[in-house]
Amino acid sequence: MNLSLDERARLDFVLTVRRRWADTLYPALRAQYDAAPSTGDVAADVHALPAFAWFAFIERASQKMLWRDVMDVVGARPPSGHGQSSGPASLTLDPDLVLPDWYTGWDIHVQPGGVWRNDASADVYELGAKLVMLGGNDDYTFHRAFTDTAVPDAAYRRIVDLGCGFGKSSWPFKRRFPNAEVVGLDFAAPCLRLAADRANAAGLAIAFRQADCQATGEADGSVDLVTSTMLVHELPLEALAATLAESARILAPGGVLRFLDFALTGDAFRDLSMAEHGERNNEPFMPATLAADVPAMCAAAGLVNARWVAFDERGAGRLEAQIWPVRREWHFPWAVLEAEKPA
Ligand SMILES: C[S@@+](CC[C@H](N)C(=O)[O-])C[C@H]1O[C@@H](n2cnc3c(N)ncnc32)[C@H](O)[C@@H]1O
């Protein structure tokens, strides 16, 4: 995208603030935590640290600032009018679908209007998602690493990507498994229109469909691989349980579930920072989904071999162990939820 000098300056400013928050303020807070006496109450200990107020304030304020800048960039350009392209992708919207209050009642990620409200929502989300990763997911490398390293090799006939957004999690599946029918489902019509355009431009035959991941409309036992990226933590626990039950229903015997999301690491400081990131970043269900025993929820849904496996988004992808790479700066505890439908 061509940016004016003013737009570039505003974005550079907020991205620099975010980088310093991640690579300077977070380690400073960590050093203060490690040096302070422990009362046994991690939250109280962290909240009492001298750097905490700045850390929490800058985390939320810089996110708000970023969206404001991105919305100005998108708003200064002609409306994109997505969903009109032709090509191998297809798009099916459901005008009768009612979005639940838990989905519409929050500006997810602090993005004003969320990802669903109007056509510009998807453009704002696409640009914001790129910038928010601070260059760490350029060319969507970690989406590809997930597909390439966390998904067993097999002759999948039908793959369903739940909560596909504007499609960046679905593209690598079609690329790696070109003979499979790949379906991307999402609540947000603006994102699906953009997804269809991006897939058409890339020559990818993906069927994008508006649906609730708790009630996909897929036939019983018709899917070989059900996947999602960054969906689990966006669901209330009841919706997560229903999504796992729906996944179990649509999977064929021996079918595979692979969800990329976040898990607790066992490092009390880091885990608290992550749960509170959910609160400060308007991800209201993240603290509960992090605390939940999601593998047990998979088992309750009739899936087997359920577990979280650590994931290194910057290199190796899926790791064998529940051990994450050690890094000073703030980074997400990426993890793959693995499960299978009994054969
Ligand atoms: C953080 S985004 C991730 C998008 C995409 N998977 C990616 O990796 O870029 C989560 C997506 O899940 C969608 N979503 C949340 N709850 C949903 C539900 N119950 N049914 C369908 N989509 C849902 C949201 O609209 C959003 O597009």
GROMACS .gro file of C-alpha atoms and ligand atoms in nm, residues 100 102-103 109 115-116 125 142-143 161-170 185-188 191 211-214 228-231 233-235 239 243 283, ligand 1:
model
   65
  100PRO     CA    1  -2.461  -1.357   1.897
  102TRP     CA    2  -2.100  -1.226   2.286
  103TYR     CA    3  -1.951  -1.173   1.938
  109HIS     CA    4  -0.866  -0.663   1.974
  115VAL     CA    5  -1.411  -0.737   1.209
  116TRP     CA    6  -1.776  -0.773   1.107
  125TYR     CA    7  -0.835  -0.588   1.002
  142PHE     CA    8   0.373  -1.869   1.073
  143HIS     CA    9   0.045  -1.965   0.908
  161ASP     CA   10  -1.097  -2.398   0.848
  162LEU     CA   11  -1.313  -2.259   1.131
  163GLY     CA   12  -1.297  -1.882   1.185
  164CYS     CA   13  -1.096  -1.823   0.866
  165GLY     CA   14  -1.114  -1.440   0.883
  166PHE     CA   15  -0.997  -1.294   0.553
  167GLY     CA   16  -0.855  -1.630   0.455
  168LYS     CA   17  -0.489  -1.620   0.549
  169SER     CA   18  -0.524  -1.938   0.754
  170SER     CA   19  -0.703  -2.121   0.470
  185LEU     CA   20  -1.605  -2.058   0.757
  186ASP     CA   21  -1.650  -1.733   0.945
  187PHE     CA   22  -1.915  -1.516   1.109
  188ALA     CA   23  -1.792  -1.197   0.940
  191CYS     CA   24  -1.389  -1.071   0.595
  211ALA     CA   25  -2.155  -1.985   0.927
  212ASP     CA   26  -2.118  -2.033   1.301
  213CYS     CA   27  -1.838  -2.275   1.384
  214GLN     CA   28  -2.075  -2.432   1.637
  228SER     CA   29  -0.856  -2.322   1.310
  229THR     CA   30  -0.604  -2.048   1.380
  230MET     CA   31  -0.658  -1.797   1.662
  231LEU     CA   32  -1.020  -1.902   1.715
  233HIS     CA   33  -0.939  -1.791   2.266
  234GLU     CA   34  -1.211  -1.586   2.096
  235LEU     CA   35  -1.490  -1.821   2.209
  239ALA     CA   36  -1.915  -2.194   2.245
  243THR     CA   37  -1.732  -2.607   1.853
  283GLU     CA   38  -1.023  -1.059   2.420
  344LIG     C1   39  -0.838  -1.379   1.527
  344LIG     S1   40  -0.941  -1.413   1.390
  344LIG     C2   41  -0.842  -1.535   1.306
  344LIG     C3   42  -0.869  -1.539   1.158
  344LIG     C4   43  -0.786  -1.641   1.078
  344LIG     N1   44  -0.806  -1.776   1.126
  344LIG     C5   45  -0.640  -1.604   1.079
  344LIG     O1   46  -0.559  -1.681   1.129
  344LIG     O2   47  -0.606  -1.498   1.028
  344LIG     C6   48  -1.077  -1.508   1.453
  344LIG     C7   49  -1.189  -1.521   1.354
  344LIG     O3   50  -1.287  -1.608   1.409
  344LIG     C8   51  -1.415  -1.562   1.371
  344LIG     N2   52  -1.514  -1.619   1.464
  344LIG     C9   53  -1.522  -1.600   1.598
  344LIG     N3   54  -1.622  -1.674   1.647
  344LIG    C10   55  -1.678  -1.742   1.544
  344LIG    C11   56  -1.785  -1.836   1.533
  344LIG     N4   57  -1.855  -1.875   1.639
  344LIG     N5   58  -1.815  -1.884   1.411
  344LIG    C12   59  -1.745  -1.845   1.302
  344LIG     N6   60  -1.643  -1.758   1.307
  344LIG    C13   61  -1.610  -1.707   1.427
  344LIG    C14   62  -1.401  -1.410   1.375
  344LIG     O4   63  -1.499  -1.348   1.296
  344LIG    C15   64  -1.259  -1.391   1.321
  344LIG     O5   65  -1.259  -1.372   1.183
   0.00000   0.00000   0.00000
